Amino acid sequence: MGNVNLPTPVVLAGAGLCLLGGYLVGVVAGPDTPERTIGVVESYESSTQRMCLVGDGVDEHEGADDGRLCGIWQRAGNSPRPEEGDQFRFVSILTEGLEGPEDDRVAIFGEVDR
């Protein structure tokens, strides 16, 4: 087998095509990301981080009851604390297999949409 020397631009173009192909495969075949929903803060208790959200898209989330979703807010770093009536952009998950009220098993991830 002989040595093959390719010009640098050809090697860079080939590497770029490989990266682009990998990105496209990842986008098409990768996992679906959850859509963020905007809800309105109905209540928030800072001592327990328990919040309740209402709004049009809230009813589609697991753990929602009659257009109302209550759970524990998983706060990120320096996110401002929500107040009643604030718009809140979020995703939520319902953790299975934990003891306690269902509201405590709903984890809400998000932030005030200002």
mmCIF file of C-alpha atoms in Angstrom:
data_model
loop_
_atom_site.group_PDB
_atom_site.id
_atom_site.type_symbol
_atom_site.label_atom_id
_atom_site.label_comp_id
_atom_site.label_asym_id
_atom_site.label_seq_id
_atom_site.Cartn_x
_atom_site.Cartn_y
_atom_site.Cartn_z
ATOM 1 C CA MET A 1 0.000 0.000 0.000
ATOM 2 C CA GLY A 2 1.363 3.366 -0.903
ATOM 3 C CA ASN A 3 1.198 6.686 0.868
ATOM 4 C CA VAL A 4 -1.446 9.086 -0.379
ATOM 5 C CA ASN A 5 -0.985 12.779 0.219
ATOM 6 C CA LEU A 6 -4.042 14.947 -0.208
ATOM 7 C CA PRO A 7 -3.995 18.717 -0.317
ATOM 8 C CA THR A 8 -5.057 20.334 2.976
ATOM 9 C CA PRO A 9 -8.251 21.926 1.551
ATOM 10 C CA VAL A 10 -9.478 18.506 0.388
ATOM 11 C CA VAL A 11 -8.874 17.006 3.848
ATOM 12 C CA LEU A 12 -10.642 19.924 5.551
ATOM 13 C CA ALA A 13 -13.598 19.689 3.157
ATOM 14 C CA GLY A 14 -13.891 15.934 3.833
ATOM 15 C CA ALA A 15 -13.791 16.493 7.596
ATOM 16 C CA GLY A 16 -16.444 19.204 7.301
ATOM 17 C CA LEU A 17 -18.724 16.901 5.311
ATOM 18 C CA CYS A 18 -18.304 14.162 7.933
ATOM 19 C CA LEU A 19 -19.231 16.581 10.733
ATOM 20 C CA LEU A 20 -22.237 17.881 8.799
ATOM 21 C CA GLY A 21 -23.393 14.328 8.066
ATOM 22 C CA GLY A 22 -23.085 13.364 11.737
ATOM 23 C CA TYR A 23 -25.058 16.421 12.792
ATOM 24 C CA LEU A 24 -27.850 15.676 10.317
ATOM 25 C CA VAL A 25 -28.056 12.032 11.415
ATOM 26 C CA GLY A 26 -28.254 13.184 15.045
ATOM 27 C CA VAL A 27 -31.040 15.657 14.306
ATOM 28 C CA VAL A 28 -33.105 13.171 12.297
ATOM 29 C CA ALA A 29 -32.520 10.043 14.395
ATOM 30 C CA GLY A 30 -31.964 11.697 17.792
ATOM 31 C CA PRO A 31 -34.430 11.809 20.666
ATOM 32 C CA ASP A 32 -37.336 14.229 20.663
ATOM 33 C CA THR A 33 -36.910 17.114 23.060
ATOM 34 C CA PRO A 34 -39.879 18.112 25.175
ATOM 35 C CA GLU A 35 -41.650 21.274 24.161
ATOM 36 C CA ARG A 36 -41.738 24.042 26.706
ATOM 37 C CA THR A 37 -45.181 25.208 27.683
ATOM 38 C CA ILE A 38 -46.140 28.607 28.999
ATOM 39 C CA GLY A 39 -48.430 28.606 32.011
ATOM 40 C CA VAL A 40 -49.556 31.195 34.521
ATOM 41 C CA VAL A 41 -48.413 30.900 38.130
ATOM 42 C CA GLU A 42 -51.484 30.347 40.277
ATOM 43 C CA SER A 43 -49.556 29.907 43.531
ATOM 44 C CA TYR A 44 -45.995 29.469 44.771
ATOM 45 C CA GLU A 45 -44.722 28.567 48.250
ATOM 46 C CA SER A 46 -41.058 29.541 48.576
ATOM 47 C CA SER A 47 -40.486 27.422 51.698
ATOM 48 C CA THR A 48 -41.376 24.168 49.912
ATOM 49 C CA GLN A 49 -40.843 25.301 46.296
ATOM 50 C CA ARG A 50 -44.334 23.969 45.538
ATOM 51 C CA MET A 51 -46.085 25.748 42.689
ATOM 52 C CA CYS A 52 -49.329 25.455 40.780
ATOM 53 C CA LEU A 53 -49.691 26.485 37.153
ATOM 54 C CA VAL A 54 -52.774 27.041 35.007
ATOM 55 C CA GLY A 55 -53.237 27.800 31.324
ATOM 56 C CA ASP A 56 -54.109 26.350 27.934
ATOM 57 C CA GLY A 57 -51.206 23.912 27.515
ATOM 58 C CA VAL A 58 -50.963 22.887 31.165
ATOM 59 C CA ASP A 59 -53.667 20.206 30.890
ATOM 60 C CA GLU A 60 -51.518 18.214 28.424
ATOM 61 C CA HIS A 61 -48.856 17.506 31.071
ATOM 62 C CA GLU A 62 -48.830 14.323 33.151
ATOM 63 C CA GLY A 63 -50.125 15.003 36.639
ATOM 64 C CA ALA A 64 -52.375 17.882 35.555
ATOM 65 C CA ASP A 65 -55.889 17.898 36.955
ATOM 66 C CA ASP A 66 -58.650 20.028 35.394
ATOM 67 C CA GLY A 67 -56.242 22.455 33.723
ATOM 68 C CA ARG A 68 -54.110 22.845 36.849
ATOM 69 C CA LEU A 69 -50.615 21.410 37.358
ATOM 70 C CA CYS A 70 -49.053 21.404 40.810
ATOM 71 C CA GLY A 71 -45.603 20.149 41.701
ATOM 72 C CA ILE A 72 -42.175 20.949 43.070
ATOM 73 C CA TRP A 73 -40.221 23.590 41.161
ATOM 74 C CA GLN A 74 -36.671 22.480 40.406
ATOM 75 C CA ARG A 75 -35.042 25.896 40.515
ATOM 76 C CA ALA A 76 -31.933 26.632 38.484
ATOM 77 C CA GLY A 77 -29.234 28.819 40.022
ATOM 78 C CA ASN A 78 -30.290 32.432 40.171
ATOM 79 C CA SER A 79 -33.725 32.138 38.549
ATOM 80 C CA PRO A 80 -36.092 34.814 39.843
ATOM 81 C CA ARG A 81 -38.829 33.533 42.131
ATOM 82 C CA PRO A 82 -42.228 33.429 40.477
ATOM 83 C CA GLU A 83 -45.125 35.480 41.760
ATOM 84 C CA GLU A 84 -48.826 34.890 41.308
ATOM 85 C CA GLY A 85 -49.857 35.856 37.771
ATOM 86 C CA ASP A 86 -46.359 35.540 36.217
ATOM 87 C CA GLN A 87 -45.937 33.826 32.855
ATOM 88 C CA PHE A 88 -43.856 30.685 33.440
ATOM 89 C CA ARG A 89 -42.120 28.705 30.664
ATOM 90 C CA PHE A 90 -41.659 25.090 31.748
ATOM 91 C CA VAL A 91 -41.436 21.357 31.159
ATOM 92 C CA SER A 92 -42.540 18.806 33.730
ATOM 93 C CA ILE A 93 -42.103 15.137 34.531
ATOM 94 C CA LEU A 94 -44.114 12.802 36.703
ATOM 95 C CA THR A 95 -41.783 10.570 38.714
ATOM 96 C CA GLU A 96 -43.123 7.053 39.099
ATOM 97 C CA GLY A 97 -42.770 4.797 42.114
ATOM 98 C CA LEU A 98 -42.286 7.417 44.813
ATOM 99 C CA GLU A 99 -44.422 7.518 47.932
ATOM 100 C CA GLY A 100 -46.506 10.549 48.833
ATOM 101 C CA PRO A 101 -49.062 12.814 47.227
ATOM 102 C CA GLU A 102 -49.037 13.020 43.452
ATOM 103 C CA ASP A 103 -48.305 16.761 43.555
ATOM 104 C CA ASP A 104 -44.951 16.002 45.203
ATOM 105 C CA ARG A 105 -44.065 13.579 42.420
ATOM 106 C CA VAL A 106 -44.396 16.196 39.672
ATOM 107 C CA ALA A 107 -41.118 17.992 38.986
ATOM 108 C CA ILE A 108 -41.442 21.336 37.209
ATOM 109 C CA PHE A 109 -38.388 22.715 35.410
ATOM 110 C CA GLY A 110 -38.552 26.259 34.111
ATOM 111 C CA GLU A 111 -38.328 29.957 34.726
ATOM 112 C CA VAL A 112 -40.359 33.125 34.762
ATOM 113 C CA ASP A 113 -40.903 34.360 31.204
ATOM 114 C CA ARG A 114 -40.305 38.124 31.479
#
